[in-house]
XYZ file of N, CA and C in Angstrom:
273
model
N 85.132 40.804 32.812
C 83.518 41.193 32.358
C 82.852 39.852 31.407
N 82.055 39.284 32.151
C 81.130 38.427 31.323
C 80.030 39.131 30.597
N 79.295 39.952 30.784
C 78.249 40.775 30.306
C 78.747 41.970 30.003
N 78.443 42.747 28.779
C 78.672 44.040 28.407
C 77.584 44.777 27.977
N 77.045 45.717 28.532
C 75.950 46.525 28.018
C 76.435 47.905 27.279
N 75.953 47.876 25.911
C 75.960 48.865 25.238
C 74.927 49.723 25.063
N 74.970 51.120 25.343
C 73.741 52.000 24.944
C 73.886 52.889 24.194
N 73.110 52.769 22.885
C 73.235 53.611 21.924
C 72.005 54.698 22.246
N 72.687 56.094 22.259
C 72.188 57.111 22.621
C 72.353 58.511 21.854
N 71.548 59.234 21.988
C 71.864 60.591 21.116
C 71.684 61.764 22.195
N 72.477 62.732 21.713
C 72.618 63.772 22.708
C 71.376 64.605 22.764
N 70.924 64.808 24.185
C 69.365 65.924 24.133
C 68.331 64.713 24.302
N 68.416 63.373 24.086
C 67.403 62.630 24.216
C 66.957 62.402 25.584
N 65.704 62.715 25.684
C 65.212 62.616 27.328
C 65.094 61.226 27.627
N 64.741 60.318 26.690
C 64.846 58.926 27.336
C 65.902 58.195 27.386
N 67.089 58.802 26.592
C 68.321 58.247 26.869
C 68.721 58.666 28.312
N 68.327 59.891 28.497
C 69.021 60.374 29.988
C 68.176 59.560 31.084
N 67.012 59.325 30.561
C 66.253 58.630 31.783
C 66.830 57.243 31.938
N 66.974 56.470 30.752
C 67.559 55.104 31.018
C 69.009 55.144 31.638
N 69.796 56.092 31.132
C 71.173 56.231 31.939
C 71.056 56.396 33.709
N 70.110 57.386 33.598
C 69.812 57.703 35.319
C 69.424 56.325 36.017
N 68.567 55.556 35.139
C 67.891 54.279 35.979
C 68.785 53.375 35.959
N 69.859 53.290 35.001
C 70.872 52.116 35.031
C 71.930 52.506 36.147
N 72.216 53.739 36.073
C 73.226 54.101 37.285
C 72.519 54.051 38.601
N 71.053 54.375 39.125
C 70.372 53.808 40.410
C 70.602 52.596 40.384
N 70.589 51.506 39.467
C 70.746 50.108 39.802
C 72.176 49.572 39.578
N 73.016 50.508 39.611
C 74.498 50.178 39.584
C 74.853 49.079 38.553
N 74.301 49.601 37.346
C 74.539 48.668 36.354
C 75.562 49.534 35.296
N 76.529 49.123 34.997
C 77.435 49.642 34.129
C 76.989 49.594 32.700
N 77.576 50.237 31.849
C 77.343 50.219 30.665
C 78.310 51.056 29.802
N 78.380 51.114 28.728
C 79.055 51.931 27.603
C 78.226 52.737 26.661
N 78.441 53.784 26.361
C 77.561 54.709 25.837
C 78.283 54.695 24.505
N 77.158 54.651 23.487
C 77.533 55.010 22.035
C 76.878 56.066 21.436
N 77.261 57.403 21.194
C 76.379 58.387 20.699
C 76.525 57.921 19.271
N 74.961 58.112 18.734
C 75.000 57.610 17.294
C 75.323 58.455 16.201
N 75.591 59.600 16.846
C 76.004 60.678 15.809
C 77.640 60.560 15.676
N 78.160 59.990 16.708
C 79.781 59.832 16.647
C 79.907 58.331 16.079
N 79.093 57.334 16.234
C 79.129 56.071 15.673
C 78.312 55.754 14.705
N 78.144 56.453 13.624
C 77.128 56.435 12.661
C 77.210 55.221 12.072
N 78.243 54.557 11.500
C 78.395 53.405 10.680
C 77.705 52.105 11.980
N 78.379 52.339 12.982
C 77.788 51.215 13.859
C 76.385 51.410 14.218
N 75.753 52.320 14.454
C 74.188 52.889 14.521
C 73.518 52.344 13.107
N 74.052 52.403 11.934
C 73.471 52.080 10.967
C 73.262 50.611 11.041
N 74.469 49.702 11.380
C 74.187 48.153 11.484
C 73.199 48.155 12.595
N 72.959 48.847 13.733
C 72.254 48.390 14.742
C 70.668 48.551 13.876
N 70.508 49.718 13.394
C 69.031 49.939 12.655
C 68.502 48.876 11.716
N 69.729 48.532 11.183
C 69.253 47.334 10.099
C 68.927 46.139 11.091
N 69.795 45.815 11.798
C 69.445 44.493 12.800
C 68.131 44.537 13.521
N 67.722 45.868 14.186
C 66.612 45.872 14.955
C 65.369 46.252 14.213
N 65.714 46.900 12.932
C 64.474 47.319 12.171
C 63.993 48.601 12.992
N 64.777 49.266 13.525
C 64.143 50.455 14.278
C 65.327 51.620 14.404
N 64.527 52.758 14.429
C 65.591 53.919 14.376
C 65.459 54.791 15.564
N 64.883 54.248 16.513
C 64.547 54.974 17.539
C 65.708 54.809 18.811
N 65.890 55.678 19.679
C 67.024 55.468 20.724
C 66.253 55.609 22.096
N 66.815 55.356 23.117
C 67.835 54.565 23.283
C 67.630 53.128 22.967
N 68.684 52.125 22.328
C 68.655 50.894 22.246
C 69.736 50.338 22.967
N 69.490 49.308 23.729
C 70.545 48.571 24.681
C 70.891 47.339 23.900
N 72.017 46.900 23.995
C 72.518 45.879 23.302
C 73.551 45.158 24.601
N 72.962 43.960 24.972
C 73.670 43.130 26.101
C 74.607 41.948 25.341
N 75.844 42.241 25.459
C 76.769 41.305 25.014
C 76.932 40.243 26.238
N 76.771 39.038 25.947
C 77.164 37.675 26.800
C 78.334 37.236 26.029
N 79.384 37.791 26.464
C 80.912 37.597 26.032
C 81.179 35.847 25.911
N 81.261 35.526 27.091
C 81.733 34.012 27.153
C 81.212 33.362 26.116
N 79.562 33.411 25.831
C 78.814 32.180 24.983
C 78.598 33.006 23.806
N 79.455 34.366 23.377
C 79.422 34.706 22.242
C 77.730 34.977 21.840
N 76.958 35.367 22.727
C 75.646 36.052 22.240
C 75.392 37.301 22.348
N 74.411 37.727 21.467
C 73.960 39.390 21.887
C 72.406 39.424 22.017
N 71.833 40.310 22.527
C 70.622 40.744 22.679
C 70.281 42.218 22.690
N 69.644 42.722 21.365
C 69.168 44.070 21.402
C 67.897 44.341 21.945
N 67.682 45.478 22.893
C 66.575 45.743 23.158
C 66.119 47.182 22.640
N 64.978 46.909 21.907
C 65.072 48.586 21.165
C 63.345 48.830 21.679
N 63.271 50.332 21.702
C 62.088 50.888 21.898
C 60.929 50.372 20.772
N 59.779 50.268 21.435
C 58.388 50.036 20.832
C 58.385 48.644 20.096
N 59.869 47.976 20.235
C 60.124 46.548 19.834
C 60.045 45.684 21.000
N 60.829 45.985 21.764
C 61.356 45.129 23.096
C 60.693 45.608 24.315
N 60.423 46.937 24.294
C 59.952 47.553 25.516
C 59.522 49.053 25.072
N 58.308 49.222 25.987
C 57.633 50.452 25.662
C 58.197 51.641 27.041
N 58.447 51.083 28.367
C 58.753 52.192 29.290
C 60.153 51.564 29.448
N 60.614 52.691 30.215
C 62.180 52.542 30.540
C 62.369 51.714 31.613
N 61.402 51.577 32.734
C 61.517 50.749 33.640
C 61.312 49.113 33.052
N 60.594 48.902 32.195
C 60.414 47.430 31.475
C 61.910 47.454 30.821
N 62.616 48.206 30.075
C 63.972 47.989 29.372
C 64.987 47.623 30.591
N 64.930 48.625 32.042
C 66.057 48.078 32.739
C 65.512 46.828 33.308
N 64.440 46.334 33.665
C 63.994 45.092 33.919
C 64.707 44.016 33.080
N 64.549 44.011 31.889
C 64.987 43.191 30.886
C 66.572 43.175 31.026
N 67.208 44.172 31.106
C 68.434 44.412 31.158
C 68.860 43.537 32.462
N 68.466 43.765 33.563
C 68.720 43.121 34.865
C 68.345 41.663 34.833
N 67.502 41.118 33.857
C 67.319 39.543 33.618
C 68.336 39.141 32.781
N 68.923 39.947 31.868
C 69.666 39.342 30.857
C 71.363 39.292 31.576
N 71.415 40.206 32.586
C 72.871 40.329 33.197
C 73.036 39.243 34.373
N 72.089 38.684 34.627
C 72.013 37.735 35.975
C 73.110 36.588 35.715
């Protein structure tokens, strides 16, 4: 696996559900990190992105040791915009 997508999500979040459904429709694989279960990891994401809103997508380019966070209101406004950016990053 060259690129890994981690989706920081919260139970009951309608935007998180919508993003997951959109990624599923595009056949884009991802790993979910519930921010309530991975609190320490989420705290680091909040510090890096300066954003406390979910969903946040992290695209890891494993071979090149690069990462790109996609945070709402910072990197995208609509779910389809986030999906489009993810698709570009995983090419």
